[in-house]
């Protein structure tokens, strides 16, 4: 009898042990969904709060139909834009926009947004009174597409020179938090109160560190022929450019894959923690399929670009303008951007 009880207990313990990983995965999935839902609700509440504080004329500039073609008309260059700029908001309204950014991107992503904006003042001083563009840190525009919080899809965008933040939701569920674009000009501030600031410097350093850690054979695979290339598929609602073949993580050692992982995380950390899960989970589960393709020189101060792509994401980085002192960097999802389908 005791043997039967012992055997039954053993079988039960074995069953529990075998099921634990599956239960853990299920719990993690439930927790991730709940966290994402909380983020979506916070974003929705933040947008509704902003709209509730806007005057009639301000709302007219901010609100668009979800079907309006403007929703997909994103870009990072200094150009005329639709939407409501920070320059036309009072201090309280500007503060609420900051709260929206924190709810959507987290503290780190919001800090990057504000660092990018701060470089406009630096450019204003460098280019002087005869500059071609305004270079104003308040010339960043908020646009809302559709009706926040309803069951239908809706979205919002915050955009200006070297910055584009795009969110698409369905009711209170986040469908997409990319394209996410940041730029930095100058890449390093050389004088003034912000001297030494390198807004996207860590990304550049990690990319170069990885390349310098490769052996000759690996480097040959990672390096492509031709000049550095500009960030591709900007203004596209889905990533529609060819992805270059590079060096895959399966051909890297542990030190190299660690640097590659940190390079990707340096991008995803600019997203809210609950919204970057899919990309980071894909990174950990399918790291061997992540590739890096580099164009240009490896020395600091020399023009270069690179693309890191995996099953769930595409990172594009370029720094060759202004004697390699002008950075463009984008994070794209492989599918589902703007609530649409996958890659073309």
mmCIF file of C-alpha atoms in Angstrom:
data_model
loop_
_atom_site.group_PDB
_atom_site.id
_atom_site.type_symbol
_atom_site.label_atom_id
_atom_site.label_comp_id
_atom_site.label_asym_id
_atom_site.label_seq_id
_atom_site.Cartn_x
_atom_site.Cartn_y
_atom_site.Cartn_z
ATOM 1 C CA UNK A 1 0.000 0.000 0.000
ATOM 2 C CA UNK A 2 2.795 2.404 0.929
ATOM 3 C CA UNK A 3 4.548 1.609 -2.359
ATOM 4 C CA UNK A 4 1.376 2.447 -4.272
ATOM 5 C CA UNK A 5 1.023 5.769 -2.433
ATOM 6 C CA UNK A 6 4.706 6.511 -3.037
ATOM 7 C CA UNK A 7 4.441 5.681 -6.727
ATOM 8 C CA UNK A 8 1.248 7.708 -7.102
ATOM 9 C CA UNK A 9 2.907 10.689 -5.409
ATOM 10 C CA UNK A 10 5.925 10.317 -7.662
ATOM 11 C CA UNK A 11 3.778 10.249 -10.773
ATOM 12 C CA UNK A 12 1.932 13.339 -9.549
ATOM 13 C CA UNK A 13 5.171 15.200 -8.845
ATOM 14 C CA UNK A 14 6.517 14.234 -12.273
ATOM 15 C CA UNK A 15 3.350 15.467 -13.940
ATOM 16 C CA UNK A 16 3.553 18.775 -12.060
ATOM 17 C CA UNK A 17 7.232 19.129 -12.989
ATOM 18 C CA UNK A 18 6.489 18.490 -16.668
ATOM 19 C CA UNK A 19 3.565 20.894 -16.696
ATOM 20 C CA UNK A 20 5.323 23.736 -14.842
ATOM 21 C CA UNK A 21 7.055 25.251 -17.911
ATOM 22 C CA UNK A 22 3.777 25.288 -19.816
ATOM 23 C CA UNK A 23 1.983 26.833 -16.835
ATOM 24 C CA UNK A 24 4.732 29.430 -16.488
ATOM 25 C CA UNK A 25 4.425 30.308 -20.154
ATOM 26 C CA UNK A 26 0.668 30.616 -19.836
ATOM 27 C CA UNK A 27 0.981 32.841 -16.751
ATOM 28 C CA UNK A 28 3.625 34.980 -18.441
ATOM 29 C CA UNK A 29 1.365 35.354 -21.452
ATOM 30 C CA UNK A 30 -1.567 36.413 -19.273
ATOM 31 C CA UNK A 31 0.614 38.863 -17.347
ATOM 32 C CA UNK A 32 2.003 40.323 -20.585
ATOM 33 C CA UNK A 33 -1.512 40.774 -21.985
ATOM 34 C CA UNK A 34 -2.660 42.463 -18.777
ATOM 35 C CA UNK A 35 0.364 44.761 -18.800
ATOM 36 C CA UNK A 36 -0.234 45.680 -22.436
ATOM 37 C CA UNK A 37 -3.896 46.367 -21.678
ATOM 38 C CA UNK A 38 -2.911 48.710 -18.843
ATOM 39 C CA UNK A 39 -0.575 50.566 -21.183
ATOM 40 C CA UNK A 40 -3.296 50.870 -23.827
ATOM 41 C CA UNK A 41 -5.732 52.232 -21.238
ATOM 42 C CA UNK A 42 -3.120 54.735 -20.034
ATOM 43 C CA UNK A 43 -2.472 55.885 -23.612
ATOM 44 C CA UNK A 44 -6.191 56.227 -24.294
ATOM 45 C CA UNK A 45 -6.748 58.192 -21.092
ATOM 46 C CA UNK A 46 -3.792 60.477 -21.874
ATOM 47 C CA UNK A 47 -5.071 61.261 -25.388
ATOM 48 C CA UNK A 48 -8.603 61.871 -24.115
ATOM 49 C CA UNK A 49 -7.235 64.188 -21.433
ATOM 50 C CA UNK A 50 -5.339 66.223 -24.024
ATOM 51 C CA UNK A 51 -8.386 66.519 -26.275
ATOM 52 C CA UNK A 52 -10.447 67.608 -23.302
ATOM 53 C CA UNK A 53 -8.078 70.523 -22.700
ATOM 54 C CA UNK A 54 -7.935 71.763 -26.297
ATOM 55 C CA UNK A 55 -9.965 74.629 -27.680
ATOM 56 C CA UNK A 56 -12.179 74.246 -30.733
ATOM 57 C CA UNK A 57 -9.578 75.575 -33.191
ATOM 58 C CA UNK A 58 -6.863 73.413 -31.632
ATOM 59 C CA UNK A 59 -9.036 70.310 -31.965
ATOM 60 C CA UNK A 60 -9.695 71.146 -35.588
ATOM 61 C CA UNK A 61 -5.946 70.991 -36.279
ATOM 62 C CA UNK A 62 -5.418 67.852 -34.168
ATOM 63 C CA UNK A 63 -8.256 65.560 -35.220
ATOM 64 C CA UNK A 64 -8.387 63.534 -38.446
ATOM 65 C CA UNK A 65 -10.555 60.678 -39.631
ATOM 66 C CA UNK A 66 -8.876 57.308 -39.183
ATOM 67 C CA UNK A 67 -9.210 56.769 -42.935
ATOM 68 C CA UNK A 68 -7.482 60.069 -43.739
ATOM 69 C CA UNK A 69 -4.407 59.517 -45.934
ATOM 70 C CA UNK A 70 -2.483 61.790 -43.575
ATOM 71 C CA UNK A 71 -2.311 58.923 -41.065
ATOM 72 C CA UNK A 72 0.252 57.116 -43.201
ATOM 73 C CA UNK A 73 2.060 60.277 -44.307
ATOM 74 C CA UNK A 74 4.993 60.043 -41.926
ATOM 75 C CA UNK A 75 8.512 61.392 -42.379
ATOM 76 C CA UNK A 76 11.462 62.689 -40.392
ATOM 77 C CA UNK A 77 12.644 65.579 -42.579
ATOM 78 C CA UNK A 78 12.021 69.260 -41.749
ATOM 79 C CA UNK A 79 8.895 69.943 -43.797
ATOM 80 C CA UNK A 80 5.434 71.508 -43.368
ATOM 81 C CA UNK A 81 3.253 69.271 -41.231
ATOM 82 C CA UNK A 82 -0.373 68.873 -40.276
ATOM 83 C CA UNK A 83 -1.490 68.536 -36.695
ATOM 84 C CA UNK A 84 -1.174 70.767 -33.635
ATOM 85 C CA UNK A 85 2.390 71.906 -32.829
ATOM 86 C CA UNK A 86 3.698 72.338 -29.297
ATOM 87 C CA UNK A 87 4.225 76.005 -30.167
ATOM 88 C CA UNK A 88 0.433 76.429 -30.317
ATOM 89 C CA UNK A 89 -0.174 74.782 -26.942
ATOM 90 C CA UNK A 90 -0.137 76.344 -23.504
ATOM 91 C CA UNK A 91 2.179 74.953 -20.783
ATOM 92 C CA UNK A 92 -0.499 72.659 -19.344
ATOM 93 C CA UNK A 93 -1.277 71.172 -22.759
ATOM 94 C CA UNK A 94 2.434 70.640 -23.437
ATOM 95 C CA UNK A 95 2.716 68.876 -20.075
ATOM 96 C CA UNK A 96 -0.122 66.549 -21.033
ATOM 97 C CA UNK A 97 1.692 65.672 -24.274
ATOM 98 C CA UNK A 98 4.691 64.714 -22.149
ATOM 99 C CA UNK A 99 2.416 62.491 -20.060
ATOM 100 C CA UNK A 100 1.179 60.826 -23.264
ATOM 101 C CA UNK A 101 4.750 60.168 -24.375
ATOM 102 C CA UNK A 102 5.637 58.639 -21.008
ATOM 103 C CA UNK A 103 2.520 56.430 -21.083
ATOM 104 C CA UNK A 104 3.444 55.284 -24.604
ATOM 105 C CA UNK A 105 7.245 55.157 -24.682
ATOM 106 C CA UNK A 106 8.210 55.029 -21.031
ATOM 107 C CA UNK A 107 10.705 57.358 -19.370
ATOM 108 C CA UNK A 108 13.631 56.324 -21.575
ATOM 109 C CA UNK A 109 11.830 56.765 -24.878
ATOM 110 C CA UNK A 110 10.421 60.109 -23.764
ATOM 111 C CA UNK A 111 13.882 61.297 -22.732
ATOM 112 C CA UNK A 112 15.155 60.390 -26.204
ATOM 113 C CA UNK A 113 12.271 62.341 -27.771
ATOM 114 C CA UNK A 114 13.183 65.409 -25.738
ATOM 115 C CA UNK A 115 16.902 65.037 -26.465
ATOM 116 C CA UNK A 116 16.150 64.928 -30.201
ATOM 117 C CA UNK A 117 14.007 68.042 -29.887
ATOM 118 C CA UNK A 118 16.707 69.824 -27.904
ATOM 119 C CA UNK A 119 19.126 69.483 -30.827
ATOM 120 C CA UNK A 120 16.960 71.917 -32.786
ATOM 121 C CA UNK A 121 18.219 74.699 -30.516
ATOM 122 C CA UNK A 122 21.794 73.560 -31.171
ATOM 123 C CA UNK A 123 21.205 73.639 -34.935
ATOM 124 C CA UNK A 124 19.595 77.059 -34.587
ATOM 125 C CA UNK A 125 22.814 78.402 -33.056
ATOM 126 C CA UNK A 126 25.061 76.612 -35.578
ATOM 127 C CA UNK A 127 23.143 77.706 -38.676
ATOM 128 C CA UNK A 128 22.469 81.270 -37.554
ATOM 129 C CA UNK A 129 19.764 83.732 -38.627
ATOM 130 C CA UNK A 130 20.001 82.873 -42.332
ATOM 131 C CA UNK A 131 19.212 79.210 -41.764
ATOM 132 C CA UNK A 132 16.886 77.453 -44.192
ATOM 133 C CA UNK A 133 14.646 75.821 -41.564
ATOM 134 C CA UNK A 134 13.151 77.142 -38.321
ATOM 135 C CA UNK A 135 14.999 74.691 -36.035
ATOM 136 C CA UNK A 136 12.443 75.119 -33.288
ATOM 137 C CA UNK A 137 12.084 72.485 -30.502
ATOM 138 C CA UNK A 138 8.377 73.365 -30.338
ATOM 139 C CA UNK A 139 7.732 72.606 -34.013
ATOM 140 C CA UNK A 140 6.645 69.046 -33.187
ATOM 141 C CA UNK A 141 3.091 68.127 -34.039
ATOM 142 C CA UNK A 142 0.417 66.003 -32.386
ATOM 143 C CA UNK A 143 -2.225 64.359 -34.583
ATOM 144 C CA UNK A 144 -5.068 62.049 -33.558
ATOM 145 C CA UNK A 145 -6.774 59.773 -36.086
ATOM 146 C CA UNK A 146 -10.222 58.422 -35.305
ATOM 147 C CA UNK A 147 -11.996 58.267 -31.932
ATOM 148 C CA UNK A 148 -9.898 57.272 -28.899
ATOM 149 C CA UNK A 149 -11.354 54.540 -26.746
ATOM 150 C CA UNK A 150 -14.051 53.421 -29.157
ATOM 151 C CA UNK A 151 -14.166 49.831 -30.426
ATOM 152 C CA UNK A 152 -12.889 50.862 -33.848
ATOM 153 C CA UNK A 153 -9.259 51.412 -34.746
ATOM 154 C CA UNK A 154 -7.721 54.787 -34.006
ATOM 155 C CA UNK A 155 -4.254 56.190 -33.733
ATOM 156 C CA UNK A 156 -2.032 59.117 -32.873
ATOM 157 C CA UNK A 157 1.268 60.545 -34.057
ATOM 158 C CA UNK A 158 3.878 62.911 -32.650
ATOM 159 C CA UNK A 159 6.253 64.110 -35.334
ATOM 160 C CA UNK A 160 8.822 66.716 -36.319
ATOM 161 C CA UNK A 161 12.381 66.961 -37.598
ATOM 162 C CA UNK A 162 14.247 63.723 -36.794
ATOM 163 C CA UNK A 163 11.331 62.323 -34.845
ATOM 164 C CA UNK A 164 8.325 60.195 -35.677
ATOM 165 C CA UNK A 165 6.226 58.348 -33.094
ATOM 166 C CA UNK A 166 3.267 56.327 -34.429
ATOM 167 C CA UNK A 167 0.657 54.375 -32.465
ATOM 168 C CA UNK A 168 -2.356 52.451 -33.716
ATOM 169 C CA UNK A 169 -4.941 51.056 -31.309
ATOM 170 C CA UNK A 170 -8.192 49.134 -31.556
ATOM 171 C CA UNK A 171 -10.420 50.285 -28.763
ATOM 172 C CA UNK A 172 -8.031 50.031 -25.836
ATOM 173 C CA UNK A 173 -5.679 47.511 -27.403
ATOM 174 C CA UNK A 174 -2.370 48.610 -28.920
ATOM 175 C CA UNK A 175 -1.998 47.147 -32.411
ATOM 176 C CA UNK A 176 1.221 48.886 -33.375
ATOM 177 C CA UNK A 177 3.830 51.186 -31.813
ATOM 178 C CA UNK A 178 6.044 51.599 -34.873
ATOM 179 C CA UNK A 179 7.411 53.067 -37.130
ATOM 180 C CA UNK A 180 9.581 54.687 -34.462
ATOM 181 C CA UNK A 181 12.219 57.065 -35.791
ATOM 182 C CA UNK A 182 14.889 59.130 -34.059
ATOM 183 C CA UNK A 183 17.624 61.266 -35.569
ATOM 184 C CA UNK A 184 20.534 63.284 -34.209
ATOM 185 C CA UNK A 185 22.133 66.311 -35.850
ATOM 186 C CA UNK A 186 24.743 66.998 -34.682
ATOM 187 C CA UNK A 187 25.616 63.451 -33.674
ATOM 188 C CA UNK A 188 27.766 64.954 -30.928
ATOM 189 C CA UNK A 189 27.348 68.474 -29.580
ATOM 190 C CA UNK A 190 30.769 70.129 -29.611
ATOM 191 C CA UNK A 191 30.111 73.356 -27.744
ATOM 192 C CA UNK A 192 27.617 75.205 -25.606
ATOM 193 C CA UNK A 193 25.490 74.045 -22.646
ATOM 194 C CA UNK A 194 24.906 70.611 -24.204
ATOM 195 C CA UNK A 195 28.544 69.973 -25.098
ATOM 196 C CA UNK A 196 29.286 66.241 -25.277
ATOM 197 C CA UNK A 197 25.651 65.154 -25.795
ATOM 198 C CA UNK A 198 25.404 62.132 -28.116
ATOM 199 C CA UNK A 199 21.709 61.390 -28.388
ATOM 200 C CA UNK A 200 22.152 58.134 -30.349
ATOM 201 C CA UNK A 201 25.802 57.549 -29.540
ATOM 202 C CA UNK A 202 25.313 54.260 -27.700
ATOM 203 C CA UNK A 203 23.699 52.697 -30.766
ATOM 204 C CA UNK A 204 26.580 53.745 -32.975
ATOM 205 C CA UNK A 205 29.144 52.509 -30.455
ATOM 206 C CA UNK A 206 27.523 49.089 -30.113
ATOM 207 C CA UNK A 207 27.286 48.646 -33.884
ATOM 208 C CA UNK A 208 30.963 49.460 -34.326
ATOM 209 C CA UNK A 209 31.965 47.345 -31.307
ATOM 210 C CA UNK A 210 30.258 44.329 -32.841
ATOM 211 C CA UNK A 211 31.975 44.799 -36.187
ATOM 212 C CA UNK A 212 35.391 45.207 -34.575
ATOM 213 C CA UNK A 213 34.860 41.963 -32.662
ATOM 214 C CA UNK A 214 34.383 39.943 -35.855
ATOM 215 C CA UNK A 215 37.162 37.877 -37.391
ATOM 216 C CA UNK A 216 38.157 38.333 -41.037
ATOM 217 C CA UNK A 217 35.772 35.691 -42.338
ATOM 218 C CA UNK A 218 32.811 37.067 -40.361
ATOM 219 C CA UNK A 219 33.642 40.615 -41.384
ATOM 220 C CA UNK A 220 33.645 39.622 -45.035
ATOM 221 C CA UNK A 221 30.119 38.238 -44.637
ATOM 222 C CA UNK A 222 28.828 41.275 -42.739
ATOM 223 C CA UNK A 223 30.359 43.941 -44.954
ATOM 224 C CA UNK A 224 28.534 44.827 -48.140
ATOM 225 C CA UNK A 225 29.897 46.547 -51.194
ATOM 226 C CA UNK A 226 29.074 50.130 -52.047
ATOM 227 C CA UNK A 227 28.499 53.306 -50.113
ATOM 228 C CA UNK A 228 26.534 53.686 -46.868
ATOM 229 C CA UNK A 229 22.809 53.740 -47.450
ATOM 230 C CA UNK A 230 20.067 55.974 -46.112
ATOM 231 C CA UNK A 231 17.392 54.520 -43.844
ATOM 232 C CA UNK A 232 14.963 52.752 -46.163
ATOM 233 C CA UNK A 233 11.177 52.535 -46.443
ATOM 234 C CA UNK A 234 10.505 55.864 -44.772
ATOM 235 C CA UNK A 235 7.018 57.099 -45.590
ATOM 236 C CA UNK A 236 6.012 53.500 -46.237
ATOM 237 C CA UNK A 237 3.169 52.021 -44.208
ATOM 238 C CA UNK A 238 4.861 48.622 -44.334
ATOM 239 C CA UNK A 239 8.550 47.916 -44.733
ATOM 240 C CA UNK A 240 8.878 47.398 -48.480
ATOM 241 C CA UNK A 241 12.643 47.541 -49.076
ATOM 242 C CA UNK A 242 14.876 44.548 -49.696
ATOM 243 C CA UNK A 243 16.718 43.282 -46.642
ATOM 244 C CA UNK A 244 20.428 42.742 -47.278
ATOM 245 C CA UNK A 245 22.003 39.425 -46.382
ATOM 246 C CA UNK A 246 24.549 39.867 -43.618
ATOM 247 C CA UNK A 247 26.171 37.936 -40.810
ATOM 248 C CA UNK A 248 23.691 35.869 -38.790
ATOM 249 C CA UNK A 249 23.967 35.404 -35.048
ATOM 250 C CA UNK A 250 24.257 31.641 -35.569
ATOM 251 C CA UNK A 251 27.747 32.360 -36.921
ATOM 252 C CA UNK A 252 28.771 34.479 -33.925
ATOM 253 C CA UNK A 253 30.352 33.559 -30.612
ATOM 254 C CA UNK A 254 28.872 34.405 -27.201
ATOM 255 C CA UNK A 255 30.616 37.751 -26.878
ATOM 256 C CA UNK A 256 29.452 38.821 -30.329
ATOM 257 C CA UNK A 257 25.850 37.698 -29.802
ATOM 258 C CA UNK A 258 25.801 39.580 -26.497
ATOM 259 C CA UNK A 259 26.816 42.794 -28.257
ATOM 260 C CA UNK A 260 24.227 42.168 -30.989
ATOM 261 C CA UNK A 261 21.548 41.614 -28.357
ATOM 262 C CA UNK A 262 22.488 44.837 -26.572
ATOM 263 C CA UNK A 263 22.347 46.690 -29.889
ATOM 264 C CA UNK A 264 18.743 45.573 -30.434
ATOM 265 C CA UNK A 265 17.791 46.312 -26.823
ATOM 266 C CA UNK A 266 19.234 49.808 -27.173
ATOM 267 C CA UNK A 267 16.457 50.378 -29.727
ATOM 268 C CA UNK A 268 13.587 48.578 -28.023
ATOM 269 C CA UNK A 269 14.221 50.310 -24.681
ATOM 270 C CA UNK A 270 12.739 53.428 -26.296
ATOM 271 C CA UNK A 271 9.369 51.679 -26.234
ATOM 272 C CA UNK A 272 7.090 51.042 -23.277
ATOM 273 C CA UNK A 273 8.111 47.805 -21.528
ATOM 274 C CA UNK A 274 4.820 46.040 -22.210
ATOM 275 C CA UNK A 275 4.889 46.931 -25.916
ATOM 276 C CA UNK A 276 8.403 45.745 -26.711
ATOM 277 C CA UNK A 277 7.771 42.201 -25.462
ATOM 278 C CA UNK A 278 7.071 40.696 -28.879
ATOM 279 C CA UNK A 279 10.297 42.002 -30.393
ATOM 280 C CA UNK A 280 12.408 41.069 -27.382
ATOM 281 C CA UNK A 281 10.815 37.632 -27.086
ATOM 282 C CA UNK A 282 11.509 37.040 -30.763
ATOM 283 C CA UNK A 283 15.076 38.190 -30.199
ATOM 284 C CA UNK A 284 15.642 35.696 -27.391
ATOM 285 C CA UNK A 285 13.895 32.787 -29.116
ATOM 286 C CA UNK A 286 15.175 33.324 -32.655
ATOM 287 C CA UNK A 287 18.476 35.084 -32.045
ATOM 288 C CA UNK A 288 20.279 32.768 -34.459
ATOM 289 C CA UNK A 289 18.222 34.228 -37.309
ATOM 290 C CA UNK A 290 19.064 37.861 -36.549
ATOM 291 C CA UNK A 291 21.514 39.373 -39.047
ATOM 292 C CA UNK A 292 23.623 42.495 -39.322
ATOM 293 C CA UNK A 293 24.667 43.993 -42.660
ATOM 294 C CA UNK A 294 27.134 46.909 -42.653
ATOM 295 C CA UNK A 295 28.033 49.413 -45.364
ATOM 296 C CA UNK A 296 30.901 51.889 -45.285
ATOM 297 C CA UNK A 297 33.858 52.388 -42.973
ATOM 298 C CA UNK A 298 34.484 51.085 -39.472
ATOM 299 C CA UNK A 299 36.544 53.980 -38.108
ATOM 300 C CA UNK A 300 34.905 56.706 -35.973
ATOM 301 C CA UNK A 301 34.198 59.782 -38.039
ATOM 302 C CA UNK A 302 33.813 57.786 -41.268
ATOM 303 C CA UNK A 303 30.480 57.346 -43.040
ATOM 304 C CA UNK A 304 28.619 54.110 -42.394
ATOM 305 C CA UNK A 305 25.215 52.475 -42.188
ATOM 306 C CA UNK A 306 23.851 49.154 -40.988
ATOM 307 C CA UNK A 307 20.679 47.118 -40.900
ATOM 308 C CA UNK A 308 19.863 44.574 -38.201
ATOM 309 C CA UNK A 309 16.884 42.408 -39.044
ATOM 310 C CA UNK A 310 15.186 39.490 -37.356
ATOM 311 C CA UNK A 311 11.862 37.674 -37.627
ATOM 312 C CA UNK A 312 9.950 40.429 -35.814
ATOM 313 C CA UNK A 313 11.867 43.663 -36.381
ATOM 314 C CA UNK A 314 14.080 45.730 -38.658
ATOM 315 C CA UNK A 315 16.578 48.294 -37.390
ATOM 316 C CA UNK A 316 18.067 50.770 -39.862
ATOM 317 C CA UNK A 317 20.902 53.120 -38.925
ATOM 318 C CA UNK A 318 22.861 55.602 -41.012
ATOM 319 C CA UNK A 319 25.561 58.160 -40.248
ATOM 320 C CA UNK A 320 27.330 59.571 -43.282
ATOM 321 C CA UNK A 321 25.978 63.092 -43.743
ATOM 322 C CA UNK A 322 27.926 66.108 -42.440
ATOM 323 C CA UNK A 323 31.157 64.102 -42.299
ATOM 324 C CA UNK A 324 29.500 61.285 -40.356
ATOM 325 C CA UNK A 325 27.987 63.609 -37.762
ATOM 326 C CA UNK A 326 24.306 63.250 -38.678
ATOM 327 C CA UNK A 327 22.425 60.126 -37.560
ATOM 328 C CA UNK A 328 19.152 58.566 -38.704
ATOM 329 C CA UNK A 329 17.800 55.518 -36.872
ATOM 330 C CA UNK A 330 14.521 53.637 -37.203
ATOM 331 C CA UNK A 331 12.836 50.675 -35.572
ATOM 332 C CA UNK A 332 10.212 48.866 -37.651
ATOM 333 C CA UNK A 333 8.002 45.847 -37.031
ATOM 334 C CA UNK A 334 7.970 43.155 -39.710
ATOM 335 C CA UNK A 335 4.179 43.156 -39.780
ATOM 336 C CA UNK A 336 1.151 44.932 -38.410
ATOM 337 C CA UNK A 337 2.341 48.538 -38.537
ATOM 338 C CA UNK A 338 -0.521 51.052 -38.603
ATOM 339 C CA UNK A 339 -2.836 48.082 -37.976
ATOM 340 C CA UNK A 340 -2.171 46.827 -41.505
ATOM 341 C CA UNK A 341 -0.814 43.528 -42.782
ATOM 342 C CA UNK A 342 2.780 42.392 -43.059
ATOM 343 C CA UNK A 343 5.672 43.310 -45.311
ATOM 344 C CA UNK A 344 5.036 43.921 -48.977
#
